[in-house]
Tab-separated table of C-alpha atoms in Angstrom:
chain	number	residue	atom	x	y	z
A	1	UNK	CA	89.667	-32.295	42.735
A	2	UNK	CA	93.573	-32.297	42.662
A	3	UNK	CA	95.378	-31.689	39.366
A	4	UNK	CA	96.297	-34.478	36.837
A	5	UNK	CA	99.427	-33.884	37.514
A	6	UNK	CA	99.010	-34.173	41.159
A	7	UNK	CA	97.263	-37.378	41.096
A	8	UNK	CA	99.520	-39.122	38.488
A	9	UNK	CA	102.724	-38.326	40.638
A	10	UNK	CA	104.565	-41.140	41.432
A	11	UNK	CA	105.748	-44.579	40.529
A	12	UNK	CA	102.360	-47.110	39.221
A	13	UNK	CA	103.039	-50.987	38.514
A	14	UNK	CA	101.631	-51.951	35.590
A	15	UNK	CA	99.762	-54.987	37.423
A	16	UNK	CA	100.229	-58.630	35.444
A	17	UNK	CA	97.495	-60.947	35.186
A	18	UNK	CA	98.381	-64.382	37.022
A	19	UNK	CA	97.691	-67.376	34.419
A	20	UNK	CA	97.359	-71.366	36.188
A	21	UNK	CA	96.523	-73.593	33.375
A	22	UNK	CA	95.967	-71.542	31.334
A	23	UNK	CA	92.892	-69.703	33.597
A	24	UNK	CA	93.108	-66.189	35.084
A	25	UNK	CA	94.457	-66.679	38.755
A	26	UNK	CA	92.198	-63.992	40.569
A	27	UNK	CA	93.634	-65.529	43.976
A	28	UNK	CA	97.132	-65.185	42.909
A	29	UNK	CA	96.124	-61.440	41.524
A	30	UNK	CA	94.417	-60.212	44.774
A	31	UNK	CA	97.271	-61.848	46.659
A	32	UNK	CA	99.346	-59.449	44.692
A	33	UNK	CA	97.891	-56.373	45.036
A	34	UNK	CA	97.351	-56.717	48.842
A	35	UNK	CA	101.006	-56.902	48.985
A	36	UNK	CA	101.443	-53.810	46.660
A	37	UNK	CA	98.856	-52.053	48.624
A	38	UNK	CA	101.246	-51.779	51.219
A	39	UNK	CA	103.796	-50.126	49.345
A	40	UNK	CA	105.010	-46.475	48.504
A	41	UNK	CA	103.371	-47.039	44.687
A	42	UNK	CA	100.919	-44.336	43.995
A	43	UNK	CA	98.803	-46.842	42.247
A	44	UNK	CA	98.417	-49.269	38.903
A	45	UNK	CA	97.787	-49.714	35.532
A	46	UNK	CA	95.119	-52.839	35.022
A	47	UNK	CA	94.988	-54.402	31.774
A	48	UNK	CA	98.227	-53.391	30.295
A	49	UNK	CA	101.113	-55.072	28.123
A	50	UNK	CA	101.715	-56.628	31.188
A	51	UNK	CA	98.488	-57.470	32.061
A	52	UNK	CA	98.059	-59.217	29.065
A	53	UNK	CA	94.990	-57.317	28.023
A	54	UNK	CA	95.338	-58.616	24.569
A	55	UNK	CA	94.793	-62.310	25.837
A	56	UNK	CA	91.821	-61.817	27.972
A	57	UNK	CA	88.059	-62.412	26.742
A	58	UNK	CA	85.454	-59.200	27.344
A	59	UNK	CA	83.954	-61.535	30.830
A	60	UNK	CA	87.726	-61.893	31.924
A	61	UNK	CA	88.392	-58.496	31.684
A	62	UNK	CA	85.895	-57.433	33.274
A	63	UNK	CA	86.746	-60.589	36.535
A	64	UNK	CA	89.785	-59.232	36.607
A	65	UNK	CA	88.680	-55.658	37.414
A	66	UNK	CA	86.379	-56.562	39.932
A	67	UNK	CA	89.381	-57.607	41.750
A	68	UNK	CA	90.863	-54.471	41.243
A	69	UNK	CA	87.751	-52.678	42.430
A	70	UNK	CA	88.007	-54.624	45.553
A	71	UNK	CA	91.408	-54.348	46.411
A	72	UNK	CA	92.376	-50.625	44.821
A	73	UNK	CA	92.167	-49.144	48.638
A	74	UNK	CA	93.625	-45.848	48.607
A	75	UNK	CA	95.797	-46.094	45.231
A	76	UNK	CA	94.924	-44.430	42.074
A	77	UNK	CA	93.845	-46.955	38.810
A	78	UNK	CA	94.162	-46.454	35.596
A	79	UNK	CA	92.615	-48.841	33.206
A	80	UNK	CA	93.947	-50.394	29.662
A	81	UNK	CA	90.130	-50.148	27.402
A	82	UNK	CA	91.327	-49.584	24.001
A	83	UNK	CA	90.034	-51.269	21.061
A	84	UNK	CA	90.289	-50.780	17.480
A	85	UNK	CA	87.131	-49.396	16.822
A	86	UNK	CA	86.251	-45.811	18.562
A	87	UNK	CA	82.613	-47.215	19.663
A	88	UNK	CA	83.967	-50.514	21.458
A	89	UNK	CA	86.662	-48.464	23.023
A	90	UNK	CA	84.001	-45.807	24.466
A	91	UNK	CA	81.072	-48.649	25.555
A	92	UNK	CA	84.075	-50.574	27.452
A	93	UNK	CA	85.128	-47.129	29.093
A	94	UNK	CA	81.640	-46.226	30.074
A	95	UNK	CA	80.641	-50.294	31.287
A	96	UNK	CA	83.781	-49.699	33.914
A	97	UNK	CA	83.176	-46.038	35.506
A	98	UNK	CA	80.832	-47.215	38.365
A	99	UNK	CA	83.647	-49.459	39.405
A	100	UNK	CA	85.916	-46.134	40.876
A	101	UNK	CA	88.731	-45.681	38.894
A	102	UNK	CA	90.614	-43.285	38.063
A	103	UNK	CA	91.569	-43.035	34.374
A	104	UNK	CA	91.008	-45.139	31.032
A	105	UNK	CA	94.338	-46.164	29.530
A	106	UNK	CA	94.136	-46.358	25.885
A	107	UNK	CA	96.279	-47.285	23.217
A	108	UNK	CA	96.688	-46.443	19.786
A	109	UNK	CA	94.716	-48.452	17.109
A	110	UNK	CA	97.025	-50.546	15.061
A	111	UNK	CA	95.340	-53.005	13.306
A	112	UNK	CA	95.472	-50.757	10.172
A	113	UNK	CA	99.087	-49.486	11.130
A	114	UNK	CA	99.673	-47.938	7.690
A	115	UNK	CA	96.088	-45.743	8.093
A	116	UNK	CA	96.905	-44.548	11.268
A	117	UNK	CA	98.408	-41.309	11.118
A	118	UNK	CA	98.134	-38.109	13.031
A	119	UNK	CA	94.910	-36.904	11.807
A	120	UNK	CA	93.619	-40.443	12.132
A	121	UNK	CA	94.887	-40.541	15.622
A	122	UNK	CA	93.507	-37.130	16.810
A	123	UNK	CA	89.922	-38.093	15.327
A	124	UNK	CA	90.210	-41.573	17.242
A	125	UNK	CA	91.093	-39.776	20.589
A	126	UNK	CA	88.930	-37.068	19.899
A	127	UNK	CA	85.744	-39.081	19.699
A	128	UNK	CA	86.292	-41.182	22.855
A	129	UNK	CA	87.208	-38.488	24.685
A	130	UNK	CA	84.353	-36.903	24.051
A	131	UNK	CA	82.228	-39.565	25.074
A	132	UNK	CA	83.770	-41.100	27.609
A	133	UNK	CA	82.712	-40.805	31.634
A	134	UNK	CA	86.289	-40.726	33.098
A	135	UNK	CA	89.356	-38.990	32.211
A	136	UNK	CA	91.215	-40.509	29.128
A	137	UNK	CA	95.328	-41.074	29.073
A	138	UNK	CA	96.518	-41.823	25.734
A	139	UNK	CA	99.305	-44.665	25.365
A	140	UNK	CA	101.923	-44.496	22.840
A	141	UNK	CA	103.418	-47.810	22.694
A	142	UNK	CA	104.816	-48.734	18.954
A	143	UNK	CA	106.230	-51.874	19.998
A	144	UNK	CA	103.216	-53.427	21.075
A	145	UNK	CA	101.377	-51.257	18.773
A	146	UNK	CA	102.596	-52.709	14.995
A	147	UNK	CA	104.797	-49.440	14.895
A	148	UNK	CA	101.796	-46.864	15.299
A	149	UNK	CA	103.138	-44.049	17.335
A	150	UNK	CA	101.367	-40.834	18.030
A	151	UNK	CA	103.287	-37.860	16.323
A	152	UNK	CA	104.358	-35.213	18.577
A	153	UNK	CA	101.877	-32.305	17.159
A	154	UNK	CA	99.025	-34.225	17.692
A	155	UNK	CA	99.725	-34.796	21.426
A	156	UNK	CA	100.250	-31.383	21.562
A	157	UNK	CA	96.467	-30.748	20.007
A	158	UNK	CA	95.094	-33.293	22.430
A	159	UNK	CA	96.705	-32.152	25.664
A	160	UNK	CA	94.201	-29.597	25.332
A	161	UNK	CA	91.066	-31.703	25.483
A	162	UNK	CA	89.570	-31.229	29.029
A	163	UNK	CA	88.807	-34.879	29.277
A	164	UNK	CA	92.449	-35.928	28.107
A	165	UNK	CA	94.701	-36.153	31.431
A	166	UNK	CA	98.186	-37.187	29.981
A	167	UNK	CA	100.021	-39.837	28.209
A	168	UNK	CA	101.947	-43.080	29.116
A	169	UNK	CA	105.220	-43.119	26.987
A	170	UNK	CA	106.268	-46.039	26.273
A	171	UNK	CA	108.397	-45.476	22.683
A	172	UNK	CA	112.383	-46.479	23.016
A	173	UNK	CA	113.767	-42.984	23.180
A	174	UNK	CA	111.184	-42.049	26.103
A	175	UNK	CA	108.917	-39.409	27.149
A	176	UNK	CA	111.720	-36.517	26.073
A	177	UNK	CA	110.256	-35.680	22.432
A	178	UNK	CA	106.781	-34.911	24.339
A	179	UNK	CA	108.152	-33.566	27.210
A	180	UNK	CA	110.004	-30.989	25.349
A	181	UNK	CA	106.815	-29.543	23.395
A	182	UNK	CA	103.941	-29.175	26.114
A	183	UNK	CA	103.231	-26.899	28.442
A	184	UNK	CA	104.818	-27.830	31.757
A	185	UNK	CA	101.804	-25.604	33.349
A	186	UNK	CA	99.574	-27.479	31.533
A	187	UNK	CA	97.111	-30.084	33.616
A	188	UNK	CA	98.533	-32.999	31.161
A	189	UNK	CA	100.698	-35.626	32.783
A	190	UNK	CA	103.169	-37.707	30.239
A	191	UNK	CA	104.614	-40.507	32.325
A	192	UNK	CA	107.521	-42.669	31.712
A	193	UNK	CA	106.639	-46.352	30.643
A	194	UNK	CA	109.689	-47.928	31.550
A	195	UNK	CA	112.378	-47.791	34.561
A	196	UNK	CA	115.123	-47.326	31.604
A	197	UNK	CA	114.321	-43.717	30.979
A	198	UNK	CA	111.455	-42.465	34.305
A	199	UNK	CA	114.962	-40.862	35.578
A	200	UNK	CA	115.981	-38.467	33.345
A	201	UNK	CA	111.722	-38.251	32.313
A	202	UNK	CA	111.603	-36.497	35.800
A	203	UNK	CA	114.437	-33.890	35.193
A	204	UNK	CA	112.252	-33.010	31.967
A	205	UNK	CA	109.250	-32.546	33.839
A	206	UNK	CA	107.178	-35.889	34.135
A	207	UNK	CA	105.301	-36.690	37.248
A	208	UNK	CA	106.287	-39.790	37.270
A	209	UNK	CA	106.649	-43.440	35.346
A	210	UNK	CA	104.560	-46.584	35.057
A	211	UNK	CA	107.235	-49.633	35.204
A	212	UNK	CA	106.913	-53.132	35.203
A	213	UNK	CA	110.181	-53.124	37.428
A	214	UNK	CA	107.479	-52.388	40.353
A	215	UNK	CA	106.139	-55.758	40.334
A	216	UNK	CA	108.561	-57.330	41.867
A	217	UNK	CA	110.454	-54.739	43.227
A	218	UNK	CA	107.822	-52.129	44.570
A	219	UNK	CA	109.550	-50.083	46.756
A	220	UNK	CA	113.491	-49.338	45.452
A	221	UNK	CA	111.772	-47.482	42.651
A	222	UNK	CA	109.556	-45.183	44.923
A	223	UNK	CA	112.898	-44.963	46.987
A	224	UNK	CA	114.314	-43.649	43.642
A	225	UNK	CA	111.150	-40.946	42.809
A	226	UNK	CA	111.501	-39.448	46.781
A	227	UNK	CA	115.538	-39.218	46.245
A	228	UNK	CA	114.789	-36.910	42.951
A	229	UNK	CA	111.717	-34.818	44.867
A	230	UNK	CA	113.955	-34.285	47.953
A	231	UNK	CA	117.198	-33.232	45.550
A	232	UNK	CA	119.066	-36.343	46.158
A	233	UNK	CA	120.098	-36.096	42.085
A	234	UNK	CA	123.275	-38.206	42.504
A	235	UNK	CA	121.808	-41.037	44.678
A	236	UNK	CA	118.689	-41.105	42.614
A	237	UNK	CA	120.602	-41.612	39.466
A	238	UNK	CA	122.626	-43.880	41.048
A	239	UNK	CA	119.644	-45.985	42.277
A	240	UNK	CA	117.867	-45.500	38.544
A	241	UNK	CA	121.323	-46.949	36.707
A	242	UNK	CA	120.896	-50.052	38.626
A	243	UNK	CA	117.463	-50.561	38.573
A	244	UNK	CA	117.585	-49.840	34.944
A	245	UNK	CA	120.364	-52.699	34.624
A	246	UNK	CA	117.791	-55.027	36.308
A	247	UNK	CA	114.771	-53.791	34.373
A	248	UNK	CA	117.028	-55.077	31.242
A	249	UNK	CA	117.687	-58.257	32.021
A	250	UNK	CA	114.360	-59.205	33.231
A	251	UNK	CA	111.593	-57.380	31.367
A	252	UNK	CA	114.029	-55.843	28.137
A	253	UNK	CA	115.132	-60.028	27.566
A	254	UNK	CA	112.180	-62.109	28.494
A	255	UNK	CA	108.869	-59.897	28.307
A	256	UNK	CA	106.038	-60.253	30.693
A	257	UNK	CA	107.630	-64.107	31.156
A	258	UNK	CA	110.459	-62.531	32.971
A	259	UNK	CA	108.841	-60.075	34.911
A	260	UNK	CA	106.119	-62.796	36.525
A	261	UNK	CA	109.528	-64.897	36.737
A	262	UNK	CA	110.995	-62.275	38.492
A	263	UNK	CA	107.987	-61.634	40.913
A	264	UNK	CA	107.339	-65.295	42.306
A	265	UNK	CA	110.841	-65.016	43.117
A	266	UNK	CA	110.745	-62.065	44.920
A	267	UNK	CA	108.032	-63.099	47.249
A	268	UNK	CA	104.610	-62.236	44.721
A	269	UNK	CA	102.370	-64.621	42.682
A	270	UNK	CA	103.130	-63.698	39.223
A	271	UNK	CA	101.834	-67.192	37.854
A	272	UNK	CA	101.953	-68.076	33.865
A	273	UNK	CA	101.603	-66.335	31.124
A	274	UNK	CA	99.280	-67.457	28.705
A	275	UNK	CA	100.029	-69.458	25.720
A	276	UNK	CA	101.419	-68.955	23.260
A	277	UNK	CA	103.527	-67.304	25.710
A	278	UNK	CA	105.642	-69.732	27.900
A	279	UNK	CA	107.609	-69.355	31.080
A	280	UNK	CA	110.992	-68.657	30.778
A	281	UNK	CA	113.211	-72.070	31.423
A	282	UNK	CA	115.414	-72.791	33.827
A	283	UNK	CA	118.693	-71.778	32.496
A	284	UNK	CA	116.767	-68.268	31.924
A	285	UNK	CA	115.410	-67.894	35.648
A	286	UNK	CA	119.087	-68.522	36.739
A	287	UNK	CA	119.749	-65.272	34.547
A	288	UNK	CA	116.957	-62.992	36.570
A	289	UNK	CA	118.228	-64.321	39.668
A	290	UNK	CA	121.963	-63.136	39.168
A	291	UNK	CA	120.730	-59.736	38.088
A	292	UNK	CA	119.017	-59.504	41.295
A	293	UNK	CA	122.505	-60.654	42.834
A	294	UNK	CA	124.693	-58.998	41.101
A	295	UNK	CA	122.554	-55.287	41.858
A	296	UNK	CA	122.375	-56.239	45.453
A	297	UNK	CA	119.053	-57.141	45.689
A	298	UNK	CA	119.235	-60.693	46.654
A	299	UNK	CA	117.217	-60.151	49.875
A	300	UNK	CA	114.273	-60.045	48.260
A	301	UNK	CA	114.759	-63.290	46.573
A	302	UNK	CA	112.359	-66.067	48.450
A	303	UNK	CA	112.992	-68.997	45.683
């Protein structure tokens, strides 16, 4: 089996979930990832932030994945089951492995933010590691996360777990503070959760980044990841700058609003979020659109 590192190389969209009256749109989602099938994306991330995980009932979840399992083809899937309690965290891992993917996302407890420190954390990924059927990335994402992040010595201790494959960064500073500390010949990926900082992430070693820029704009941040592996430094940091300026004004101002905003007007299905989320107004999609215009991508604009 090829390395962690191998397998997590690459640029993954963090897939959303389609909403139409306030329903999961599983047309609208396999739509979707047909379309990113035929991209340069190494794979996704199902049941993330943007995937509204949180707002999703156990049976949706699980709809939802089915479509996945359908429509995965040859790209690698990781999988957001985290819940606050170790034993629901490890019985949704396990109820998902005969479906074929890849890796079990899983975010930090948070409920009891002020509880949850390192020793707390280690335990917590510990135990579902150790009972878990697939390969386990931990998430460290404090602003969807009450402010629980995981502290830099325990990701060290965890890296070594054999059944702990990496980490999805998603803290404001980026990957840098993890990056710095681990073995870069260790088989323990950190990736980049966010097209603001997977540039630089790869100069300190990271495989790759999981961005909700890829969405709607798939390929320009694969274009970005080949520029860096073939050398290219200067065009690939020019390409990251701007695609960092976009990320910004659609995902950094409006959320997962603005990124499903930002796909249905680049030629995807990205639907509704659900309430009490609302779509961004009018005045707001006129915003999105001029990033795309003023960054030279108004050729993917369809609407």
């Amino acid at each position: 089996m090829a390395s962690h590192r191998t397998l997590l190389s690459g640029v993954f969209a963090p897939v959303v979930t389609p909403f139409r009256d306030g329903e999961p749109d599983l047309g609208a989602l396999r739509s979707n990832l047909r379309k990113l099938a035929k991209t340069g994306l190494t794979g996704y991330l199902a049941l993330g932030s943007n995937g509204e995980f949180m707002s999703l009932s156990d049976s949706e979840q699980m709809s939802v994945l089915a479509v996945f399992a359908e429509e995965k083809a040859d790209k690698v899937v990781m999988v957001g089951t985290a819940r606050e309690s170790s034993k629901h965290t490890i019985a949704f891992t396990n109820d998902i492995i005969e479906m074929g993917f890849e890796y079990a996302s899983v975010l930090t407890p948070h409920y009891f933010a002020k509880q949850m420190n390192g020793t707390k954390l280690n335990e917590y990924y510990q135990r579902v590691a150790d009972n878990s059927g697939m390969p386990v990335l931990l998430y460290n994402a404090p602003g969807f996360a009450g402010g629980v992040q995981i502290p830099p010595e325990t990701v060290v201790e965890l890296s070594s777990h054999p059944n702990i494959a990496g980490m999805k960064d998603s803290s404001p500073t980026g990957p840098g503070k993890f990056l710095s500390i681990i073995d870069p010949e260790a088989n323990f990926a950190i990736l980049a959760g966010s097209a603001n900082f997977m540039y630089p992430s790869l100069h300190l070693g990271s495989p790759g980044g999981i961005v909700s820029l890829a969405n709607y704009l798939p390929e320009p941040p694969c274009r970005m990841y080949r520029l860096f592996i073939e050398g290219a430094f200067d065009k690939a940091r020019e390409l990251h700058d701007s695609l960092a300026r976009i990320n910004k004004a659609v995902a950094g101002a409006y959320g997962v609003a603005g990124v499903k905003a930002a796909m249905s007007m680049a030629g995807f299905d990205g639907g509704e979020p659900r309430h009490p989320l609302l779509p961004v107004n009018e005045d707001d999609r006129t915003k999105i659109r001029d990033a795309f215009l003023s960054e030279g991508y108004g050729g993917s604009l369809v609407d």
